[in-house]
XYZ file of C-alpha atoms in Angstrom:
282
model
C 6.182 27.311 6.252
C 6.615 27.805 2.486
C 6.675 30.961 0.360
C 5.998 28.988 -2.838
C 5.193 25.518 -3.756
C 4.687 23.873 -7.063
C 2.144 21.017 -7.596
C 2.898 18.958 -10.516
C -0.511 17.520 -11.531
C -3.479 19.468 -10.297
C -5.886 16.666 -9.537
C -7.366 14.899 -6.532
C -4.285 14.457 -4.346
C -2.218 17.503 -5.186
C -5.333 19.733 -5.442
C -6.442 18.609 -1.920
C -2.846 19.076 -0.647
C -2.846 22.643 -1.973
C -6.272 23.493 -0.581
C -5.333 22.363 2.976
C -1.889 24.127 2.903
C -3.584 27.312 1.844
C -6.324 27.065 4.456
C -3.831 26.353 7.271
C -1.590 29.275 6.127
C 1.364 26.871 5.460
C 1.967 28.286 1.934
C 1.729 31.843 0.485
C 1.732 31.023 -3.298
C 0.973 27.805 -5.208
C 2.074 27.240 -8.857
C 0.385 24.507 -10.877
C 2.005 22.475 -13.702
C -0.111 20.246 -15.860
C -0.142 18.864 -19.434
C -3.904 19.527 -19.677
C -4.952 23.148 -20.268
C -8.547 22.393 -19.037
C -7.198 21.103 -15.722
C -5.074 24.272 -15.243
C -8.070 26.457 -16.035
C -10.299 24.601 -13.562
C -7.606 24.669 -10.897
C -7.186 28.371 -11.254
C -11.082 28.874 -11.130
C -11.291 26.838 -7.943
C -8.408 28.717 -6.293
C -6.303 25.431 -5.971
C -3.396 27.199 -7.618
C -2.433 30.957 -7.903
C -0.757 30.697 -11.334
C 0.316 28.202 -13.939
C 3.865 27.864 -15.277
C 5.973 25.536 -17.342
C 7.866 23.023 -15.266
C 11.279 24.543 -15.361
C 10.125 28.019 -14.402
C 7.876 26.633 -11.725
C 10.608 24.616 -10.110
C 13.008 27.547 -10.088
C 10.551 29.623 -8.005
C 9.650 26.988 -5.480
C 10.671 25.874 -2.043
C 8.754 22.572 -2.412
C 7.815 20.627 -5.491
C 5.021 18.096 -4.942
C 4.451 15.592 -7.704
C 1.160 13.771 -7.909
C 0.729 12.415 -11.490
C 0.158 8.864 -12.962
C 3.152 6.748 -11.989
C 4.113 5.929 -15.554
C 4.877 9.649 -16.040
C 6.452 10.262 -12.695
C 9.897 8.964 -13.339
C 10.651 11.038 -16.327
C 9.172 14.238 -14.838
C 10.933 13.645 -11.511
C 14.291 13.211 -13.313
C 13.806 16.602 -14.934
C 12.923 18.224 -11.598
C 15.925 16.670 -9.758
C 18.232 18.089 -12.517
C 16.820 21.559 -11.794
C 16.731 21.817 -8.021
C 19.191 23.228 -5.594
C 20.127 21.990 -2.020
C 17.631 24.487 -0.542
C 14.613 22.859 -2.246
C 12.653 19.801 -1.358
C 10.946 17.382 -3.744
C 8.202 14.971 -2.652
C 5.849 12.649 -4.607
C 2.587 11.093 -3.753
C 2.675 7.982 -5.926
C 1.069 4.627 -5.149
C 4.115 2.738 -6.201
C 7.608 3.501 -4.782
C 10.241 0.993 -5.812
C 10.536 1.889 -9.538
C 10.818 5.562 -8.762
C 13.330 5.034 -5.879
C 15.464 2.853 -8.087
C 15.382 5.353 -10.909
C 16.620 8.173 -8.650
C 19.001 6.112 -6.516
C 22.169 7.578 -7.959
C 21.037 11.069 -8.811
C 23.360 13.626 -7.181
C 20.341 15.387 -5.658
C 18.654 12.229 -4.276
C 18.959 13.509 -0.756
C 16.595 16.388 -1.427
C 13.768 13.925 -2.445
C 11.319 12.429 0.020
C 9.406 9.491 -1.293
C 5.931 9.556 0.163
C 2.537 7.952 -0.250
C -0.448 9.557 1.520
C -2.847 6.599 1.788
C -5.988 8.382 0.744
C -8.026 8.787 -2.451
C -11.480 8.461 -3.950
C -12.812 7.088 -7.250
C -12.930 10.648 -8.603
C -10.162 12.565 -10.434
C -9.422 16.120 -11.682
C -9.226 19.435 -9.855
C -12.891 19.423 -9.071
C -12.374 16.227 -7.069
C -10.122 17.956 -4.573
C -11.569 18.245 -1.014
C -10.731 19.909 2.310
C -9.476 17.711 5.200
C -8.730 14.960 2.767
C -5.808 13.440 4.643
C -7.035 13.869 8.235
C -6.880 10.570 10.146
C -5.057 8.703 7.311
C -1.612 7.189 7.106
C 1.350 8.571 4.974
C 4.179 6.186 4.219
C 7.649 7.609 3.832
C 10.009 5.255 1.997
C 13.921 5.174 2.141
C 13.908 7.839 4.881
C 17.599 7.188 5.426
C 18.494 8.309 1.853
C 16.826 11.762 2.320
C 18.450 14.757 4.174
C 17.162 15.018 7.735
C 15.891 18.500 7.252
C 13.939 17.483 4.200
C 12.365 14.559 5.902
C 11.493 16.649 9.090
C 9.772 19.249 6.906
C 7.688 16.703 4.986
C 6.870 14.936 8.238
C 5.722 18.146 9.817
C 3.517 19.024 6.808
C 1.734 15.584 6.793
C 1.270 15.777 10.534
C -0.183 19.266 10.289
C -2.580 17.673 7.757
C -3.708 15.270 10.404
C -1.943 12.282 9.094
C -0.056 9.455 10.891
C 3.415 8.946 9.413
C 5.030 5.499 9.087
C 8.159 4.277 7.362
C 8.993 1.355 4.986
C 11.562 0.431 2.324
C 10.164 0.804 -1.165
C 9.617 -2.840 -1.964
C 7.801 -3.501 1.327
C 5.580 -0.481 0.553
C 4.654 -1.938 -2.862
C 3.902 -5.353 -1.401
C 1.622 -3.924 1.261
C -0.029 -1.547 -1.083
C -0.908 -4.420 -3.392
C -2.750 -6.139 -0.507
C -4.554 -3.216 1.050
C -5.168 -1.009 -1.979
C -4.355 -2.402 -5.413
C -6.397 -5.611 -5.103
C -9.381 -3.593 -3.981
C -9.447 -1.829 -7.232
C -8.937 -4.907 -9.324
C -11.690 -6.697 -7.375
C -14.061 -3.708 -7.921
C -13.270 -3.496 -11.673
C -13.841 -7.289 -12.008
C -17.132 -7.195 -9.996
C -18.407 -4.319 -12.155
C -17.611 -6.249 -15.276
C -19.271 -9.346 -13.872
C -22.459 -7.499 -13.149
C -22.486 -5.640 -16.442
C -21.961 -8.902 -18.237
C -24.618 -10.907 -16.434
C -27.135 -8.234 -15.676
C -28.236 -6.884 -19.080
C -31.000 -4.710 -17.692
C -29.357 -1.510 -16.673
C -32.479 -0.452 -14.857
C -32.346 -3.513 -12.689
C -28.872 -2.716 -11.586
C -29.876 0.814 -10.743
C -33.027 -0.171 -8.874
C -31.627 -3.176 -6.994
C -28.051 -2.103 -6.248
C -28.048 -1.707 -2.379
C -25.405 -0.205 -0.185
C -23.311 -3.443 -0.071
C -22.927 -3.592 -3.867
C -22.537 0.150 -4.274
C -19.729 0.244 -1.696
C -17.888 -2.734 -3.093
C -18.073 -1.619 -6.718
C -17.503 2.103 -6.111
C -13.763 1.917 -6.967
C -14.634 0.608 -10.420
C -15.313 4.281 -11.284
C -11.633 5.012 -10.789
C -9.612 6.403 -13.703
C -7.967 3.630 -15.720
C -5.239 6.142 -16.886
C -4.082 6.241 -13.233
C -4.537 2.567 -12.365
C -3.099 0.791 -15.354
C 0.429 2.152 -14.720
C 0.148 1.223 -11.085
C -0.746 -2.414 -11.983
C 2.118 -2.403 -14.537
C 4.812 -1.072 -12.141
C 3.657 -3.331 -9.253
C 3.089 -6.343 -11.412
C 4.850 -8.941 -9.285
C 3.139 -7.951 -6.062
C -0.221 -7.550 -7.754
C 0.048 -11.039 -9.271
C 0.968 -12.521 -5.831
C -2.124 -10.975 -4.207
C -4.316 -11.965 -7.141
C -3.229 -15.541 -6.898
C -4.150 -15.635 -3.208
C -7.429 -13.866 -3.928
C -8.323 -16.421 -6.586
C -7.522 -19.174 -4.196
C -9.956 -17.761 -1.713
C -12.653 -17.344 -4.233
C -12.148 -20.950 -5.233
C -12.689 -22.030 -1.610
C -16.033 -20.197 -1.567
C -17.047 -21.602 -4.868
C -16.132 -25.165 -3.878
C -18.099 -24.886 -0.627
C -21.284 -23.819 -2.456
C -20.833 -26.401 -5.234
C -20.422 -29.245 -2.713
C -22.983 -27.803 -0.297
C -20.339 -27.719 2.416
C -21.956 -24.968 4.476
C -20.056 -25.758 7.633
C -16.744 -24.864 5.999
C -18.400 -21.973 4.255
C -19.402 -20.554 7.666
C -15.839 -21.119 8.861
C -14.429 -19.051 6.012
C -16.850 -16.240 6.763
C -16.127 -16.430 10.460
C -12.402 -16.310 9.752
C -12.954 -13.283 7.562
C -14.719 -11.540 10.541
C -11.275 -11.381 12.206
C -10.689 -8.268 10.097
C -12.928 -6.531 12.782
C -9.824 -6.505 15.072
C -8.090 -4.257 12.508
C -10.768 -2.323 10.739
C -13.631 -1.062 12.895
């Protein structure tokens, strides 16, 4: 499918993307671009990339440029890339927020060669060593502002994600950011907050280690996520994150009030209502 692609950022998402494309024979040569020399070295050692080049040289040699870096750096880097590409190249990103980037590129003369995507997958780990095979299989990829991208560019990116085993859906950028706040961003905030709660109240680290069961471990797992990635996401998606946080706090207050007032009938109703999530998530 591709002779050469460039991955900008050589971490979890882009690294997994490269591994799968290589294994499926969808790319012959992968170039890596990163600000971190250690990451480049590790990506080369792991075979995630075949060579490392500066951004401008890498873009000139590539059919596809795939950008997966913290969202606060994405806009500046994407503007540079869009200034370099031709009409024969495709640019796609994998960022967790879409509206700010789409607005920044809205009037760029090469906007139609950009496909805004968000593969809805990730772990609490980061860096090239976190990349895994079959990362995206069975997951959903959101494509935003499909109508603003050239049909051939969208068709190519759709085909790539489908070959990786993903279900593709479409949203406008603001709707994506709102839904991402509810199904992804709030999970991370809750996990960070729960970890801080336990660390504050449970001073005995051995007790946490010994007593932390599967429920706690699965709930707090995301607190190990890289703040350098998540702080920019919360900043860019501030309004939607605040909206979901306000609702979440309201729900927590309901549980708190039930326990304070020993209203266990309503407490059970709250939990039974929460069980309805079984209809959506098995």
